CSV table of C-alpha atoms in Angstrom, one decimal:
chain,number,residue,atom,x,y,z
A,175,MET,CA,-0.1,0.3,0.0
A,176,THR,CA,1.5,3.0,-1.1
A,177,THR,CA,0.8,6.7,0.7
A,178,GLU,CA,0.8,10.0,-1.4
A,179,GLY,CA,0.9,13.2,-0.2
A,180,LEU,CA,-0.6,16.4,-1.8
A,181,LEU,CA,1.4,18.9,-4.0
A,182,VAL,CA,-0.5,22.2,-5.1
A,183,PRO,CA,1.9,24.1,-7.4
A,184,PRO,CA,2.1,28.0,-7.2
A,185,GLY,CA,-0.9,29.3,-9.1
A,186,GLN,CA,-2.9,26.1,-8.9
A,187,GLY,CA,-6.0,25.3,-6.8
A,188,ARG,CA,-9.5,25.9,-6.8
A,189,ILE,CA,-10.1,29.6,-7.4
A,190,ILE,CA,-13.2,31.5,-6.3
A,191,GLU,CA,-12.8,35.3,-7.2
A,192,THR,CA,-15.1,38.3,-6.8
A,193,PRO,CA,-14.6,42.1,-6.7
A,194,ALA,CA,-14.2,42.0,-3.2
A,195,HIS,CA,-11.9,39.0,-2.6
A,196,ARG,CA,-10.0,36.3,-4.4
A,197,VAL,CA,-9.7,32.7,-2.4
A,198,THR,CA,-7.5,29.9,-3.8
A,199,PHE,CA,-8.3,26.5,-2.0
A,200,LYS,CA,-5.0,24.7,-1.5
A,201,VAL,CA,-5.7,22.3,1.1
A,202,THR,CA,-9.4,21.3,2.0
A,203,GLY,CA,-11.2,18.6,4.0
A,204,THR,CA,-10.9,15.9,1.5
A,205,HIS,CA,-6.9,16.2,2.0
A,206,SER,CA,-6.6,17.1,5.5
A,207,ARG,CA,-8.1,15.9,8.9
A,208,VAL,CA,-6.6,18.9,10.6
A,209,ALA,CA,-7.2,22.1,8.6
A,210,SER,CA,-8.0,23.9,5.5
A,211,THR,CA,-5.5,26.1,3.9
A,212,PHE,CA,-6.2,28.9,1.5
A,213,GLU,CA,-4.3,31.7,-0.3
A,214,VAL,CA,-6.4,34.8,0.1
A,215,GLU,CA,-5.8,38.1,-2.1
A,216,VAL,CA,-7.3,40.9,0.1
A,217,PRO,CA,-8.1,43.9,-2.3
A,218,PRO,CA,-7.6,47.8,-1.2
A,219,GLY,CA,-10.4,48.8,1.2
A,220,PHE,CA,-11.6,45.3,2.3
A,221,ASP,CA,-12.4,44.9,5.7
A,222,VAL,CA,-13.6,41.4,7.1
A,223,GLY,CA,-15.0,42.9,10.0
A,224,ALA,CA,-14.5,41.8,13.8
A,225,HIS,CA,-15.8,38.6,14.6
A,226,VAL,CA,-15.4,35.5,16.7
A,227,HIS,CA,-15.4,31.6,16.6
A,228,THR,CA,-16.3,29.5,19.2
A,229,ARG,CA,-14.9,26.2,17.7
A,230,SER,CA,-12.5,27.3,14.7
A,231,GLU,CA,-8.7,28.1,15.2
A,232,GLU,CA,-7.2,30.0,12.7
A,233,LEU,CA,-3.7,30.9,11.3
A,234,PHE,CA,-3.0,33.9,8.8
A,235,TYR,CA,0.7,34.9,7.4
A,236,VAL,CA,1.0,37.6,5.4
A,237,LEU,CA,3.0,36.9,2.1
A,238,GLU,CA,2.6,40.2,0.3
A,239,GLY,CA,1.2,43.8,1.2
A,240,GLU,CA,0.1,45.0,4.6
A,241,LEU,CA,-2.9,44.4,6.5
A,242,ASP,CA,-4.2,45.9,10.0
A,243,VAL,CA,-5.0,42.9,12.1
A,244,LEU,CA,-6.9,42.4,15.5
A,245,ALA,CA,-6.2,39.4,17.8
A,246,PHE,CA,-7.6,40.1,21.1
A,247,GLU,CA,-10.7,40.5,23.5
A,248,PRO,CA,-11.0,44.5,23.6
A,249,ARG,CA,-12.1,46.2,26.6
A,250,VAL,CA,-15.1,47.1,25.1
A,251,ARG,CA,-16.6,45.5,21.9
A,252,THR,CA,-18.1,48.8,19.9
A,253,PRO,CA,-20.3,47.8,16.9
A,254,ASP,CA,-17.6,49.6,14.6
A,255,HIS,CA,-14.1,50.7,14.2
A,256,TRP,CA,-12.5,47.6,15.7
A,257,GLN,CA,-9.2,49.5,14.3
A,258,LYS,CA,-9.4,51.7,17.6
A,259,TRP,CA,-10.0,48.7,20.0
A,260,GLU,CA,-7.4,48.2,23.0
A,261,SER,CA,-7.2,45.3,25.3
A,262,HIS,CA,-7.2,44.9,28.9
A,263,SER,CA,-3.6,44.8,28.6
A,264,GLY,CA,-3.0,47.7,26.3
A,265,ARG,CA,-2.5,45.7,23.1
A,266,ARG,CA,-3.9,47.6,19.9
A,267,VAL,CA,-4.1,46.8,16.2
A,268,VAL,CA,-0.9,46.0,14.5
A,269,ARG,CA,-0.2,46.6,10.9
A,270,ALA,CA,1.4,43.0,9.7
A,271,THR,CA,3.7,43.1,7.0
A,272,PRO,CA,5.0,40.1,4.8
A,273,GLY,CA,6.3,37.2,7.3
A,274,THR,CA,4.1,38.1,10.2
A,275,ALA,CA,2.2,35.4,11.5
A,276,ILE,CA,-1.1,35.7,13.5
A,277,VAL,CA,-2.9,32.8,15.4
A,278,VAL,CA,-6.2,32.8,16.7
A,279,PRO,CA,-7.6,30.5,19.4
A,280,PRO,CA,-11.4,29.5,19.6
A,281,GLY,CA,-13.1,32.5,21.3
A,282,CYS,CA,-10.7,35.5,20.6
A,283,PRO,CA,-12.0,38.2,18.4
A,284,HIS,CA,-9.9,39.0,15.3
A,285,ALA,CA,-10.5,41.1,12.1
A,286,PHE,CA,-7.9,42.0,9.2
A,287,ALA,CA,-8.6,44.8,6.6
A,288,ASN,CA,-6.1,46.3,3.8
A,289,PRO,CA,-5.8,49.9,4.5
A,290,THR,CA,-3.2,50.7,1.7
A,291,ASP,CA,-3.8,51.1,-2.0
A,292,ALA,CA,-2.0,47.8,-3.1
A,293,PRO,CA,-3.4,44.5,-2.9
A,294,ALA,CA,-2.4,42.1,0.2
A,295,LYS,CA,-1.8,38.3,-0.2
A,296,MET,CA,-1.8,36.0,3.0
A,297,LEU,CA,-1.8,32.2,3.8
A,298,PHE,CA,-4.8,31.2,5.8
A,299,GLN,CA,-5.8,28.3,7.8
A,300,ALA,CA,-8.5,27.0,9.5
A,301,SER,CA,-9.1,24.1,11.8
A,302,PRO,CA,-11.3,21.9,11.7
A,303,PRO,CA,-12.1,21.5,8.0
A,304,PRO,CA,-14.5,21.8,6.0
A,305,ASP,CA,-16.4,24.5,7.8
A,306,HIS,CA,-14.4,27.7,6.3
A,307,GLU,CA,-14.3,25.8,2.7
A,308,ARG,CA,-18.1,26.2,2.6
A,309,TYR,CA,-18.0,29.2,4.4
A,310,PHE,CA,-15.7,30.9,1.4
A,311,GLU,CA,-18.2,29.5,-1.2
A,312,GLU,CA,-21.3,31.0,0.1
A,313,LEU,CA,-19.5,34.3,1.2
A,314,LEU,CA,-18.1,34.9,-2.2
A,315,ASP,CA,-21.3,34.1,-4.0
A,316,ILE,CA,-23.1,36.8,-1.7
A,317,LEU,CA,-20.2,39.2,-2.9
A,318,ARG,CA,-20.2,38.1,-6.4
A,319,ASP,CA,-21.9,41.3,-8.0
A,320,GLY,CA,-19.7,43.7,-6.5
A,321,GLY,CA,-22.0,45.9,-5.1
A,322,PRO,CA,-22.4,47.1,-1.3
A,323,PRO,CA,-22.3,44.1,1.0
A,324,ASP,CA,-25.8,42.6,1.8
A,325,HIS,CA,-25.3,42.7,5.6
A,326,GLU,CA,-28.1,40.5,6.6
A,327,ALA,CA,-27.1,37.8,4.3
A,328,ILE,CA,-23.7,37.9,5.3
A,329,GLU,CA,-24.9,37.7,9.3
A,330,ALA,CA,-26.9,34.8,8.5
A,331,LEU,CA,-24.4,32.9,6.8
A,332,ARG,CA,-21.9,33.6,9.6
A,333,LYS,CA,-24.1,32.5,12.1
A,334,ARG,CA,-24.4,29.1,10.1
A,335,TYR,CA,-20.7,28.7,10.2
A,336,ASP,CA,-19.7,29.5,14.0
A,337,ILE,CA,-19.0,33.2,13.3
A,338,GLU,CA,-20.4,35.9,15.5
A,339,GLN,CA,-20.1,38.9,13.9
A,340,LEU,CA,-18.8,42.0,16.0
A,341,THR,CA,-18.6,44.6,13.4
A,342,PRO,CA,-19.8,44.7,9.6
A,343,LEU,CA,-17.6,43.6,6.6
A,344,LYS,CA,-16.7,46.3,4.4
A,345,TYR,CA,-15.1,46.9,1.1
A,346,ARG,CA,-14.7,49.8,-1.8
Protein backbone atom coordinates (compact mmCIF):
# COMPACT_ATOMS: atom_id res chain seq x y z
CA MET A 1 0.00 0.00 0.00
CA THR A 2 1.44 3.37 -1.00
CA THR A 3 0.67 6.71 0.56
CA GLU A 4 0.93 9.93 -1.37
CA GLY A 5 0.84 13.50 -0.17
CA LEU A 6 -0.73 16.46 -1.88
CA LEU A 7 1.31 18.89 -3.97
CA VAL A 8 -0.35 22.13 -5.12
CA PRO A 9 2.00 24.16 -7.36
CA PRO A 10 2.07 27.97 -7.38
CA GLY A 11 -0.99 29.41 -9.07
CA GLN A 12 -2.88 26.13 -8.74
CA GLY A 13 -5.88 25.16 -6.63
CA ARG A 14 -9.58 25.91 -6.97
CA ILE A 15 -10.03 29.68 -7.30
CA ILE A 16 -13.10 31.70 -6.39
CA GLU A 17 -12.89 35.37 -7.29
CA THR A 18 -15.16 38.38 -6.79
CA PRO A 19 -14.50 42.13 -6.79
CA ALA A 20 -14.25 41.91 -2.98
CA HIS A 21 -11.96 38.88 -2.59
CA ARG A 22 -9.97 36.15 -4.32
CA VAL A 23 -9.55 32.81 -2.55
CA THR A 24 -7.48 29.88 -3.80
CA PHE A 25 -8.30 26.59 -2.08
CA LYS A 26 -4.94 24.90 -1.53
CA VAL A 27 -5.80 22.14 0.98
CA THR A 28 -9.36 21.09 1.80
CA GLY A 29 -11.06 18.65 4.15
CA THR A 30 -10.78 16.11 1.34
CA HIS A 31 -7.00 16.15 1.84
CA SER A 32 -6.55 16.95 5.54
CA ARG A 33 -8.26 16.00 8.78
CA VAL A 34 -6.48 18.87 10.55
CA ALA A 35 -7.03 22.12 8.61
CA SER A 36 -8.15 23.80 5.42
CA THR A 37 -5.55 26.07 3.82
CA PHE A 38 -6.24 28.95 1.46
CA GLU A 39 -4.32 31.68 -0.30
CA VAL A 40 -6.35 34.86 0.09
CA GLU A 41 -5.87 38.05 -1.91
CA VAL A 42 -7.19 41.05 -0.01
CA PRO A 43 -7.92 44.07 -2.23
CA PRO A 44 -7.44 47.66 -1.07
CA GLY A 45 -10.29 48.78 1.17
CA PHE A 46 -11.46 45.29 2.18
CA ASP A 47 -12.33 44.88 5.88
CA VAL A 48 -13.53 41.41 6.99
CA GLY A 49 -15.08 42.94 10.13
CA ALA A 50 -14.31 41.86 13.67
CA HIS A 51 -15.73 38.47 14.55
CA VAL A 52 -15.22 35.49 16.84
CA HIS A 53 -15.53 31.67 16.54
CA THR A 54 -16.37 29.33 19.40
CA ARG A 55 -14.82 26.22 17.76
CA SER A 56 -12.41 27.24 14.99
CA GLU A 57 -8.72 28.04 15.31
CA GLU A 58 -7.14 30.14 12.57
CA LEU A 59 -3.68 31.04 11.37
CA PHE A 60 -2.89 33.97 9.09
CA TYR A 61 0.52 34.46 7.46
CA VAL A 62 1.09 37.64 5.44
CA LEU A 63 2.84 36.91 2.14
CA GLU A 64 2.61 40.27 0.36
CA GLY A 65 1.41 43.78 1.18
CA GLU A 66 0.14 45.06 4.51
CA LEU A 67 -2.91 44.33 6.64
CA ASP A 68 -4.25 45.84 9.84
CA VAL A 69 -4.86 42.90 12.18
CA LEU A 70 -6.78 42.44 15.44
CA ALA A 71 -6.37 39.32 17.62
CA PHE A 72 -7.45 40.10 21.20
CA GLU A 73 -10.48 40.69 23.41
CA PRO A 74 -11.06 44.46 23.58
CA ARG A 75 -11.98 46.36 26.71
CA VAL A 76 -15.23 47.26 24.97
CA ARG A 77 -16.70 45.61 21.86
CA THR A 78 -17.98 48.67 20.02
CA PRO A 79 -20.19 47.97 16.98
CA ASP A 80 -17.78 49.59 14.52
CA HIS A 81 -14.16 50.76 14.14
CA TRP A 82 -12.39 47.70 15.51
CA GLN A 83 -9.17 49.40 14.39
CA LYS A 84 -9.48 51.62 17.50
CA TRP A 85 -10.02 48.79 19.98
CA GLU A 86 -7.60 48.21 22.84
CA SER A 87 -7.17 45.15 25.05
CA HIS A 88 -7.18 45.16 28.84
CA SER A 89 -3.39 44.80 28.73
CA GLY A 90 -2.97 47.73 26.32
CA ARG A 91 -2.58 45.77 23.06
CA ARG A 92 -3.75 47.54 19.93
CA VAL A 93 -4.31 46.65 16.30
CA VAL A 94 -1.01 46.07 14.43
CA ARG A 95 0.09 46.62 10.86
CA ALA A 96 1.12 43.18 9.65
CA THR A 97 3.78 43.03 6.92
CA PRO A 98 5.20 40.06 4.96
CA GLY A 99 6.41 37.34 7.30
CA THR A 100 3.93 38.18 10.09
CA ALA A 101 2.05 35.21 11.55
CA ILE A 102 -1.16 35.58 13.54
CA VAL A 103 -2.72 32.67 15.46
CA VAL A 104 -6.31 33.05 16.63
CA PRO A 105 -7.60 30.53 19.19
CA PRO A 106 -11.31 29.79 19.60
CA GLY A 107 -13.11 32.60 21.44
CA CYS A 108 -10.62 35.34 20.44
CA PRO A 109 -12.08 38.33 18.55
CA HIS A 110 -10.14 39.00 15.37
CA ALA A 111 -10.24 40.94 12.10
CA PHE A 112 -8.10 42.04 9.20
CA ALA A 113 -8.36 44.91 6.75
CA ASN A 114 -6.31 46.27 3.88
CA PRO A 115 -6.08 50.04 4.47
CA THR A 116 -3.51 50.54 1.69
CA ASP A 117 -3.84 51.20 -2.03
CA ALA A 118 -2.13 47.93 -2.97
CA PRO A 119 -3.45 44.36 -2.77
CA ALA A 120 -2.24 42.11 0.03
CA LYS A 121 -1.89 38.33 0.03
CA MET A 122 -1.97 35.92 2.94
CA LEU A 123 -1.92 32.23 3.63
CA PHE A 124 -4.93 31.39 5.77
CA GLN A 125 -5.49 28.15 7.65
CA ALA A 126 -8.68 27.15 9.49
CA SER A 127 -9.17 24.17 11.74
CA PRO A 128 -11.14 21.96 11.73
CA PRO A 129 -12.09 21.53 8.07
CA PRO A 130 -14.36 21.84 6.08
CA ASP A 131 -16.46 24.68 7.57
CA HIS A 132 -14.35 27.53 6.18
CA GLU A 133 -14.37 25.97 2.73
CA ARG A 134 -18.17 26.06 2.63
CA TYR A 135 -18.24 29.49 4.27
CA PHE A 136 -15.91 30.99 1.63
CA GLU A 137 -17.96 29.47 -1.20
CA GLU A 138 -21.18 30.98 0.15
CA LEU A 139 -19.65 34.33 1.15
CA LEU A 140 -18.08 34.87 -2.24
CA ASP A 141 -21.41 34.01 -3.84
CA ILE A 142 -23.02 36.82 -1.79
CA LEU A 143 -20.23 39.24 -2.80
CA ARG A 144 -20.15 38.14 -6.45
CA ASP A 145 -21.92 41.17 -8.00
CA GLY A 146 -19.50 43.73 -6.52
CA GLY A 147 -22.26 45.93 -5.11
CA PRO A 148 -22.59 46.97 -1.48
CA PRO A 149 -22.40 44.00 0.91
CA ASP A 150 -25.74 42.48 1.93
CA HIS A 151 -25.13 42.66 5.68
CA GLU A 152 -28.21 40.62 6.60
CA ALA A 153 -27.20 37.77 4.27
CA ILE A 154 -23.61 37.86 5.56
CA GLU A 155 -24.75 37.83 9.19
CA ALA A 156 -27.08 34.87 8.55
CA LEU A 157 -24.27 33.02 6.74
CA ARG A 158 -21.82 33.66 9.56
CA LYS A 159 -24.26 32.39 12.18
CA ARG A 160 -24.50 29.09 10.27
CA TYR A 161 -20.70 28.72 10.35
CA ASP A 162 -19.84 29.47 14.01
CA ILE A 163 -19.01 33.14 13.36
CA GLU A 164 -20.33 35.83 15.67
CA GLN A 165 -20.19 39.10 13.74
CA LEU A 166 -18.98 42.01 15.91
CA THR A 167 -18.50 44.71 13.25
CA PRO A 168 -19.64 44.73 9.61
CA LEU A 169 -17.71 43.49 6.59
CA LYS A 170 -16.76 46.42 4.31
CA TYR A 171 -15.07 46.95 0.98
CA ARG A 172 -14.68 49.73 -1.57
